Amino acid sequence: MRIVPVNGLELAVEVHGDPDGLPLVLVSGMGQHLVGWHPDLLASMVRRGYRVIVFDNRDVGYSTQLDWHGPPDLLAIVNGRTELAPYRLEDLAADTLGLMDVLELESAHVLGVSLGGMVAQILALASPERVRSITSVMSHPGDPTVKPSDEAVDLLLRPSPTNLAEFIVAAEESARVIGSPEFPLDVEWLRTRSAVLWERRQNPAGVARQLAAVLVASDRTEALRALRVPTLVVHGTLDPLIPVRGGRLTAAAIPSAELMEIDGMGHDLPRQIWSRLLDRLEDVTHHGETVRADAVRSTLRSPVSPP
């Protein structure tokens, strides 16, 4: 892991795989750290030829935490005081783009989960020439009618743990509420990850500021209709935090987007679906590489005007 300057902030980043591999930027969900990606999943991506970039978003882990803003008034924001949100999802997209600049990535494939899927969509809309493909996982296009279940909302509003034991219990409860009910829970990994996360910088106010950015996000549906970046949309059929309708709306908005619904999956990535997910990821990244190569050939064939 190293710390790099991005947009006046500092972001913690790790890079896995061959420097000549296909660049794949993974954008984490709300409150998730770069160590939240299962190392076996990252290793599988590397074996498939990707150079995988993982990082802490602003307000998470070892990246800059914007504590000078204080905890956001989420109730006021929900009631229309959108100006109280310290930043927007567009700022997170700009951070991702800035990180690509620091890593000297002219363009990359981008996979985002939950909040990260929203960021991937915004990044592709703002800078399509920098995005070879997007994979939007368990996310939605900002449609305000996509609502979490009551149980998922209660989970978001629970008091923050004050010690490691409470943190582990909360992580297990969260996994049982929003995780995949038809796949076995990997309790050992969950506890190991929780211990690692607890040793990093836990900041409930930072997570709340990320949530505020989601709450004030605009509906991207119409804008996405103009997107021409190769896209894969992945969603579990039993997701209680962002119901599967969110994925269906995303895929319906983006021309030629591929929709992959996974029966029995909730708001997580169980090991049992990794192979299927990576197979489809290879399809969309291959498509993205083909589109990119065609664009280069088209540019080379274009007549050059005399000076």
PDB file of C-alpha atoms in Angstrom, residues 81-297:
ATOM      1  CA  ARG A  81     -31.342  20.403   2.609  1.00  0.00           C
ATOM      2  CA  THR A  82     -29.043  18.968  -0.048  1.00  0.00           C
ATOM      3  CA  GLU A  83     -26.546  21.796   0.417  1.00  0.00           C
ATOM      4  CA  LEU A  84     -25.583  20.222   3.752  1.00  0.00           C
ATOM      5  CA  ALA A  85     -23.868  17.287   2.051  1.00  0.00           C
ATOM      6  CA  PRO A  86     -20.107  17.949   2.305  1.00  0.00           C
ATOM      7  CA  TYR A  87     -19.443  16.546  -1.166  1.00  0.00           C
ATOM      8  CA  ARG A  88     -21.065  14.715  -4.068  1.00  0.00           C
ATOM      9  CA  LEU A  89     -20.584  11.423  -5.860  1.00  0.00           C
ATOM     10  CA  GLU A  90     -19.055  13.497  -8.658  1.00  0.00           C
ATOM     11  CA  ASP A  91     -16.209  14.333  -6.258  1.00  0.00           C
ATOM     12  CA  LEU A  92     -15.597  10.631  -5.649  1.00  0.00           C
ATOM     13  CA  ALA A  93     -15.557  10.081  -9.420  1.00  0.00           C
ATOM     14  CA  ALA A  94     -13.031  12.911  -9.757  1.00  0.00           C
ATOM     15  CA  ASP A  95     -10.907  11.240  -7.070  1.00  0.00           C
ATOM     16  CA  THR A  96     -10.939   8.002  -9.059  1.00  0.00           C
ATOM     17  CA  LEU A  97      -9.937   9.842 -12.213  1.00  0.00           C
ATOM     18  CA  GLY A  98      -7.215  11.708 -10.323  1.00  0.00           C
ATOM     19  CA  LEU A  99      -5.874   8.430  -8.993  1.00  0.00           C
ATOM     20  CA  MET A 100      -5.701   7.111 -12.559  1.00  0.00           C
ATOM     21  CA  ASP A 101      -3.677  10.211 -13.463  1.00  0.00           C
ATOM     22  CA  VAL A 102      -1.224   9.579 -10.622  1.00  0.00           C
ATOM     23  CA  LEU A 103      -0.847   5.955 -11.723  1.00  0.00           C
ATOM     24  CA  GLU A 104      -0.355   7.140 -15.324  1.00  0.00           C
ATOM     25  CA  LEU A 105      -3.380   5.230 -16.597  1.00  0.00           C
ATOM     26  CA  GLU A 106      -4.617   6.854 -19.764  1.00  0.00           C
ATOM     27  CA  SER A 107      -7.721   4.687 -19.481  1.00  0.00           C
ATOM     28  CA  ALA A 108      -8.922   1.644 -17.545  1.00  0.00           C
ATOM     29  CA  HIS A 109     -11.739  -0.795 -17.036  1.00  0.00           C
ATOM     30  CA  VAL A 110     -13.744   0.198 -13.949  1.00  0.00           C
ATOM     31  CA  LEU A 111     -15.707  -2.113 -11.660  1.00  0.00           C
ATOM     32  CA  GLY A 112     -17.717  -0.514  -8.873  1.00  0.00           C
ATOM     33  CA  VAL A 113     -19.787  -2.095  -6.135  1.00  0.00           C
ATOM     34  CA  SER A 114     -22.854  -0.381  -4.603  1.00  0.00           C
ATOM     35  CA  LEU A 115     -21.770   3.262  -4.110  1.00  0.00           C
ATOM     36  CA  GLY A 116     -18.776   2.340  -6.262  1.00  0.00           C
ATOM     37  CA  GLY A 117     -21.113   1.355  -9.089  1.00  0.00           C
ATOM     38  CA  MET A 118     -22.668   4.805  -8.954  1.00  0.00           C
ATOM     39  CA  VAL A 119     -19.193   6.346  -9.063  1.00  0.00           C
ATOM     40  CA  ALA A 120     -18.277   4.168 -12.062  1.00  0.00           C
ATOM     41  CA  GLN A 121     -21.379   5.363 -13.919  1.00  0.00           C
ATOM     42  CA  ILE A 122     -20.595   9.020 -13.201  1.00  0.00           C
ATOM     43  CA  LEU A 123     -16.954   8.580 -14.203  1.00  0.00           C
ATOM     44  CA  ALA A 124     -17.983   7.032 -17.527  1.00  0.00           C
ATOM     45  CA  LEU A 125     -20.454   9.855 -18.161  1.00  0.00           C
ATOM     46  CA  ALA A 126     -17.931  12.575 -17.330  1.00  0.00           C
ATOM     47  CA  SER A 127     -14.869  11.067 -19.049  1.00  0.00           C
ATOM     48  CA  PRO A 128     -15.903   8.270 -21.422  1.00  0.00           C
ATOM     49  CA  GLU A 129     -12.549   8.409 -23.177  1.00  0.00           C
ATOM     50  CA  ARG A 130     -10.862   7.319 -19.916  1.00  0.00           C
ATOM     51  CA  VAL A 131     -13.142   4.335 -19.312  1.00  0.00           C
ATOM     52  CA  ARG A 132     -12.719   1.198 -21.442  1.00  0.00           C
ATOM     53  CA  SER A 133     -15.678  -0.572 -19.818  1.00  0.00           C
ATOM     54  CA  ILE A 134     -17.733  -0.351 -16.651  1.00  0.00           C
ATOM     55  CA  THR A 135     -19.099  -3.117 -14.476  1.00  0.00           C
ATOM     56  CA  SER A 136     -21.790  -1.785 -12.150  1.00  0.00           C
ATOM     57  CA  VAL A 137     -22.456  -4.263  -9.336  1.00  0.00           C
ATOM     58  CA  MET A 138     -25.442  -4.101  -6.941  1.00  0.00           C
ATOM     59  CA  SER A 139     -25.995  -0.427  -7.729  1.00  0.00           C
ATOM     60  CA  HIS A 140     -28.629   1.780  -9.389  1.00  0.00           C
ATOM     61  CA  PRO A 141     -28.892   4.865 -11.642  1.00  0.00           C
ATOM     62  CA  GLY A 142     -30.017   7.283  -8.937  1.00  0.00           C
ATOM     63  CA  ASP A 143     -33.701   6.531  -9.406  1.00  0.00           C
ATOM     64  CA  PRO A 144     -35.360   7.757  -6.169  1.00  0.00           C
ATOM     65  CA  THR A 145     -37.934   4.965  -6.258  1.00  0.00           C
ATOM     66  CA  VAL A 146     -35.264   2.320  -5.554  1.00  0.00           C
ATOM     67  CA  LYS A 147     -35.577   1.895  -1.792  1.00  0.00           C
ATOM     68  CA  PRO A 148     -33.913  -0.427   0.743  1.00  0.00           C
ATOM     69  CA  SER A 149     -35.959  -2.750   2.906  1.00  0.00           C
ATOM     70  CA  ASP A 150     -36.948  -1.625   6.405  1.00  0.00           C
ATOM     71  CA  GLU A 151     -34.465  -4.087   7.871  1.00  0.00           C
ATOM     72  CA  ALA A 152     -31.661  -2.665   5.757  1.00  0.00           C
ATOM     73  CA  VAL A 153     -32.545   0.887   6.815  1.00  0.00           C
ATOM     74  CA  ASP A 154     -32.515  -0.163  10.484  1.00  0.00           C
ATOM     75  CA  LEU A 155     -29.040  -1.606   9.907  1.00  0.00           C
ATOM     76  CA  LEU A 156     -27.751   1.719   8.592  1.00  0.00           C
ATOM     77  CA  LEU A 157     -29.138   3.554  11.624  1.00  0.00           C
ATOM     78  CA  ARG A 158     -27.696   1.319  14.338  1.00  0.00           C
ATOM     79  CA  PRO A 159     -25.216   2.812  16.843  1.00  0.00           C
ATOM     80  CA  SER A 160     -21.589   2.399  15.857  1.00  0.00           C
ATOM     81  CA  PRO A 161     -19.545  -0.313  17.619  1.00  0.00           C
ATOM     82  CA  THR A 162     -17.135   0.894  20.299  1.00  0.00           C
ATOM     83  CA  ASN A 163     -14.738  -2.071  20.390  1.00  0.00           C
ATOM     84  CA  LEU A 164     -13.572  -4.964  18.227  1.00  0.00           C
ATOM     85  CA  ALA A 165     -15.953  -7.511  19.735  1.00  0.00           C
ATOM     86  CA  GLU A 166     -18.941  -5.259  18.991  1.00  0.00           C
ATOM     87  CA  PHE A 167     -17.559  -4.589  15.523  1.00  0.00           C
ATOM     88  CA  ILE A 168     -17.367  -8.291  14.694  1.00  0.00           C
ATOM     89  CA  VAL A 169     -20.886  -8.904  15.998  1.00  0.00           C
ATOM     90  CA  ALA A 170     -22.189  -5.952  13.944  1.00  0.00           C
ATOM     91  CA  ALA A 171     -20.442  -7.259  10.821  1.00  0.00           C
ATOM     92  CA  GLU A 172     -22.024 -10.682  11.223  1.00  0.00           C
ATOM     93  CA  GLU A 173     -25.462  -9.166  11.848  1.00  0.00           C
ATOM     94  CA  SER A 174     -25.053  -6.977   8.779  1.00  0.00           C
ATOM     95  CA  ALA A 175     -24.053  -9.963   6.646  1.00  0.00           C
ATOM     96  CA  ARG A 176     -27.102 -11.900   7.789  1.00  0.00           C
ATOM     97  CA  VAL A 177     -29.454  -8.977   7.047  1.00  0.00           C
ATOM     98  CA  ILE A 178     -28.167  -7.815   3.658  1.00  0.00           C
ATOM     99  CA  GLY A 179     -25.970 -10.725   2.545  1.00  0.00           C
ATOM    100  CA  SER A 180     -26.818 -13.642   0.287  1.00  0.00           C
ATOM    101  CA  PRO A 181     -29.374 -15.898   2.015  1.00  0.00           C
ATOM    102  CA  GLU A 182     -28.923 -18.769  -0.414  1.00  0.00           C
ATOM    103  CA  PHE A 183     -25.142 -18.963  -0.078  1.00  0.00           C
ATOM    104  CA  PRO A 184     -23.214 -19.998   3.049  1.00  0.00           C
ATOM    105  CA  LEU A 185     -21.781 -17.156   5.084  1.00  0.00           C
ATOM    106  CA  ASP A 186     -17.970 -17.214   5.212  1.00  0.00           C
ATOM    107  CA  VAL A 187     -17.744 -16.469   8.924  1.00  0.00           C
ATOM    108  CA  GLU A 188     -13.972 -16.995   9.102  1.00  0.00           C
ATOM    109  CA  TRP A 189     -13.301 -14.415   6.384  1.00  0.00           C
ATOM    110  CA  LEU A 190     -15.848 -12.041   7.888  1.00  0.00           C
ATOM    111  CA  ARG A 191     -14.123 -12.118  11.285  1.00  0.00           C
ATOM    112  CA  THR A 192     -10.646 -11.873   9.783  1.00  0.00           C
ATOM    113  CA  ARG A 193     -11.681  -8.897   7.677  1.00  0.00           C
ATOM    114  CA  SER A 194     -13.367  -7.246  10.650  1.00  0.00           C
ATOM    115  CA  ALA A 195     -10.189  -7.512  12.719  1.00  0.00           C
ATOM    116  CA  VAL A 196      -8.130  -5.950   9.912  1.00  0.00           C
ATOM    117  CA  LEU A 197     -10.680  -3.180   9.395  1.00  0.00           C
ATOM    118  CA  TRP A 198     -10.759  -2.393  13.102  1.00  0.00           C
ATOM    119  CA  GLU A 199      -7.002  -1.877  13.097  1.00  0.00           C
ATOM    120  CA  ARG A 200      -7.422   0.660  10.296  1.00  0.00           C
ATOM    121  CA  ARG A 201      -9.147   3.995  10.750  1.00  0.00           C
ATOM    122  CA  GLN A 202     -12.824   3.467  11.565  1.00  0.00           C
ATOM    123  CA  ASN A 203     -14.811   6.669  11.206  1.00  0.00           C
ATOM    124  CA  PRO A 204     -18.623   6.497  11.361  1.00  0.00           C
ATOM    125  CA  ALA A 205     -18.893  10.207  10.523  1.00  0.00           C
ATOM    126  CA  GLY A 206     -16.926   9.612   7.322  1.00  0.00           C
ATOM    127  CA  VAL A 207     -19.274   6.805   6.312  1.00  0.00           C
ATOM    128  CA  ALA A 208     -22.212   9.109   7.029  1.00  0.00           C
ATOM    129  CA  ARG A 209     -20.689  11.755   4.753  1.00  0.00           C
ATOM    130  CA  GLN A 210     -20.462   9.145   1.976  1.00  0.00           C
ATOM    131  CA  LEU A 211     -24.106   8.257   2.621  1.00  0.00           C
ATOM    132  CA  ALA A 212     -24.984  11.949   2.333  1.00  0.00           C
ATOM    133  CA  ALA A 213     -23.378  11.986  -1.121  1.00  0.00           C
ATOM    134  CA  VAL A 214     -25.625   9.085  -2.160  1.00  0.00           C
ATOM    135  CA  LEU A 215     -28.720  10.780  -0.734  1.00  0.00           C
ATOM    136  CA  VAL A 216     -28.215  13.993  -2.719  1.00  0.00           C
ATOM    137  CA  ALA A 217     -27.224  12.302  -5.983  1.00  0.00           C
ATOM    138  CA  SER A 218     -29.265  13.213  -9.023  1.00  0.00           C
ATOM    139  CA  ASP A 219     -31.119  10.683 -11.154  1.00  0.00           C
ATOM    140  CA  ARG A 220     -28.693   9.634 -13.917  1.00  0.00           C
ATOM    141  CA  THR A 221     -31.212   7.662 -15.976  1.00  0.00           C
ATOM    142  CA  GLU A 222     -31.554  10.107 -18.873  1.00  0.00           C
ATOM    143  CA  ALA A 223     -27.841  10.861 -18.993  1.00  0.00           C
ATOM    144  CA  LEU A 224     -27.022   7.146 -19.094  1.00  0.00           C
ATOM    145  CA  ARG A 225     -29.100   6.746 -22.261  1.00  0.00           C
ATOM    146  CA  ALA A 226     -26.302   8.527 -24.118  1.00  0.00           C
ATOM    147  CA  LEU A 227     -23.527   6.342 -22.679  1.00  0.00           C
ATOM    148  CA  ARG A 228     -21.683   4.244 -25.247  1.00  0.00           C
ATOM    149  CA  VAL A 229     -19.112   2.619 -22.974  1.00  0.00           C
ATOM    150  CA  PRO A 230     -19.338  -1.221 -22.900  1.00  0.00           C
ATOM    151  CA  THR A 231     -21.228  -2.047 -19.718  1.00  0.00           C
ATOM    152  CA  LEU A 232     -22.001  -5.038 -17.540  1.00  0.00           C
ATOM    153  CA  VAL A 233     -24.639  -4.692 -14.811  1.00  0.00           C
ATOM    154  CA  VAL A 234     -24.588  -7.308 -12.036  1.00  0.00           C
ATOM    155  CA  HIS A 235     -27.223  -7.674  -9.334  1.00  0.00           C
ATOM    156  CA  GLY A 236     -28.454 -10.250  -6.864  1.00  0.00           C
ATOM    157  CA  THR A 237     -32.125 -11.141  -6.964  1.00  0.00           C
ATOM    158  CA  LEU A 238     -32.376 -11.041  -3.147  1.00  0.00           C
ATOM    159  CA  ASP A 239     -30.570  -7.771  -2.427  1.00  0.00           C
ATOM    160  CA  PRO A 240     -32.443  -5.934   0.380  1.00  0.00           C
ATOM    161  CA  LEU A 241     -30.223  -2.829   0.438  1.00  0.00           C
ATOM    162  CA  ILE A 242     -30.436  -1.994  -3.267  1.00  0.00           C
ATOM    163  CA  PRO A 243     -33.191  -4.209  -4.678  1.00  0.00           C
ATOM    164  CA  VAL A 244     -32.646  -5.956  -8.021  1.00  0.00           C
ATOM    165  CA  ARG A 245     -34.874  -3.346  -9.657  1.00  0.00           C
ATOM    166  CA  GLY A 246     -31.921  -0.959  -9.316  1.00  0.00           C
ATOM    167  CA  GLY A 247     -29.807  -3.156 -11.553  1.00  0.00           C
ATOM    168  CA  ARG A 248     -32.629  -3.630 -14.027  1.00  0.00           C
ATOM    169  CA  LEU A 249     -33.136   0.146 -14.284  1.00  0.00           C
ATOM    170  CA  THR A 250     -29.410   0.670 -14.805  1.00  0.00           C
ATOM    171  CA  ALA A 251     -29.229  -1.910 -17.583  1.00  0.00           C
ATOM    172  CA  ALA A 252     -32.382  -0.558 -19.222  1.00  0.00           C
ATOM    173  CA  ALA A 253     -30.941   2.980 -19.280  1.00  0.00           C
ATOM    174  CA  ILE A 254     -27.541   2.157 -20.797  1.00  0.00           C
ATOM    175  CA  PRO A 255     -27.674   1.173 -24.487  1.00  0.00           C
ATOM    176  CA  SER A 256     -26.410  -2.357 -25.100  1.00  0.00           C
ATOM    177  CA  ALA A 257     -25.677  -2.963 -21.401  1.00  0.00           C
ATOM    178  CA  GLU A 258     -25.559  -6.627 -20.395  1.00  0.00           C
ATOM    179  CA  LEU A 259     -27.582  -7.536 -17.299  1.00  0.00           C
ATOM    180  CA  MET A 260     -26.441 -10.424 -15.119  1.00  0.00           C
ATOM    181  CA  GLU A 261     -28.899 -11.330 -12.381  1.00  0.00           C
ATOM    182  CA  ILE A 262     -27.646 -13.823  -9.808  1.00  0.00           C
ATOM    183  CA  ASP A 263     -30.311 -15.874  -8.082  1.00  0.00           C
ATOM    184  CA  GLY A 264     -30.001 -15.986  -4.319  1.00  0.00           C
ATOM    185  CA  MET A 265     -27.378 -13.237  -4.072  1.00  0.00           C
ATOM    186  CA  GLY A 266     -27.879 -10.302  -1.723  1.00  0.00           C
ATOM    187  CA  HIS A 267     -25.686  -7.257  -1.151  1.00  0.00           C
ATOM    188  CA  ASP A 268     -22.337  -9.052  -1.160  1.00  0.00           C
ATOM    189  CA  LEU A 269     -20.121 -11.179  -3.399  1.00  0.00           C
ATOM    190  CA  PRO A 270     -20.160 -14.790  -2.175  1.00  0.00           C
ATOM    191  CA  ARG A 271     -17.264 -16.945  -3.318  1.00  0.00           C
ATOM    192  CA  GLN A 272     -19.628 -19.289  -5.162  1.00  0.00           C
ATOM    193  CA  ILE A 273     -20.432 -16.635  -7.805  1.00  0.00           C
ATOM    194  CA  TRP A 274     -16.900 -15.402  -8.475  1.00  0.00           C
ATOM    195  CA  SER A 275     -16.220 -17.636 -11.456  1.00  0.00           C
ATOM    196  CA  ARG A 276     -19.462 -16.619 -13.187  1.00  0.00           C
ATOM    197  CA  LEU A 277     -18.811 -12.957 -12.432  1.00  0.00           C
ATOM    198  CA  LEU A 278     -15.248 -13.071 -13.754  1.00  0.00           C
ATOM    199  CA  ASP A 279     -16.337 -14.884 -16.907  1.00  0.00           C
ATOM    200  CA  ARG A 280     -18.767 -12.054 -17.665  1.00  0.00           C
ATOM    201  CA  LEU A 281     -16.182  -9.477 -16.654  1.00  0.00           C
ATOM    202  CA  GLU A 282     -13.844 -10.956 -19.254  1.00  0.00           C
ATOM    203  CA  ASP A 283     -16.592 -10.602 -21.863  1.00  0.00           C
ATOM    204  CA  VAL A 284     -17.176  -6.902 -21.189  1.00  0.00           C
ATOM    205  CA  THR A 285     -13.483  -6.036 -20.887  1.00  0.00           C
ATOM    206  CA  HIS A 286     -12.776  -7.884 -24.148  1.00  0.00           C
ATOM    207  CA  HIS A 287     -15.553  -5.857 -25.758  1.00  0.00           C
ATOM    208  CA  GLY A 288     -14.011  -2.699 -24.340  1.00  0.00           C
ATOM    209  CA  GLU A 289     -10.595  -3.613 -25.732  1.00  0.00           C
ATOM    210  CA  THR A 290     -12.139  -4.287 -29.160  1.00  0.00           C
ATOM    211  CA  VAL A 291     -13.901  -0.919 -29.166  1.00  0.00           C
ATOM    212  CA  ARG A 292     -10.667   0.795 -28.119  1.00  0.00           C
ATOM    213  CA  ALA A 293      -8.650  -0.926 -30.850  1.00  0.00           C
ATOM    214  CA  ASP A 294     -11.259  -0.009 -33.463  1.00  0.00           C
ATOM    215  CA  ALA A 295     -11.095   3.631 -32.345  1.00  0.00           C
ATOM    216  CA  VAL A 296      -7.310   3.648 -32.688  1.00  0.00           C
ATOM    217  CA  ARG A 297      -7.494   2.102 -36.158  1.00  0.00           C
TER     218      ARG A 297
END
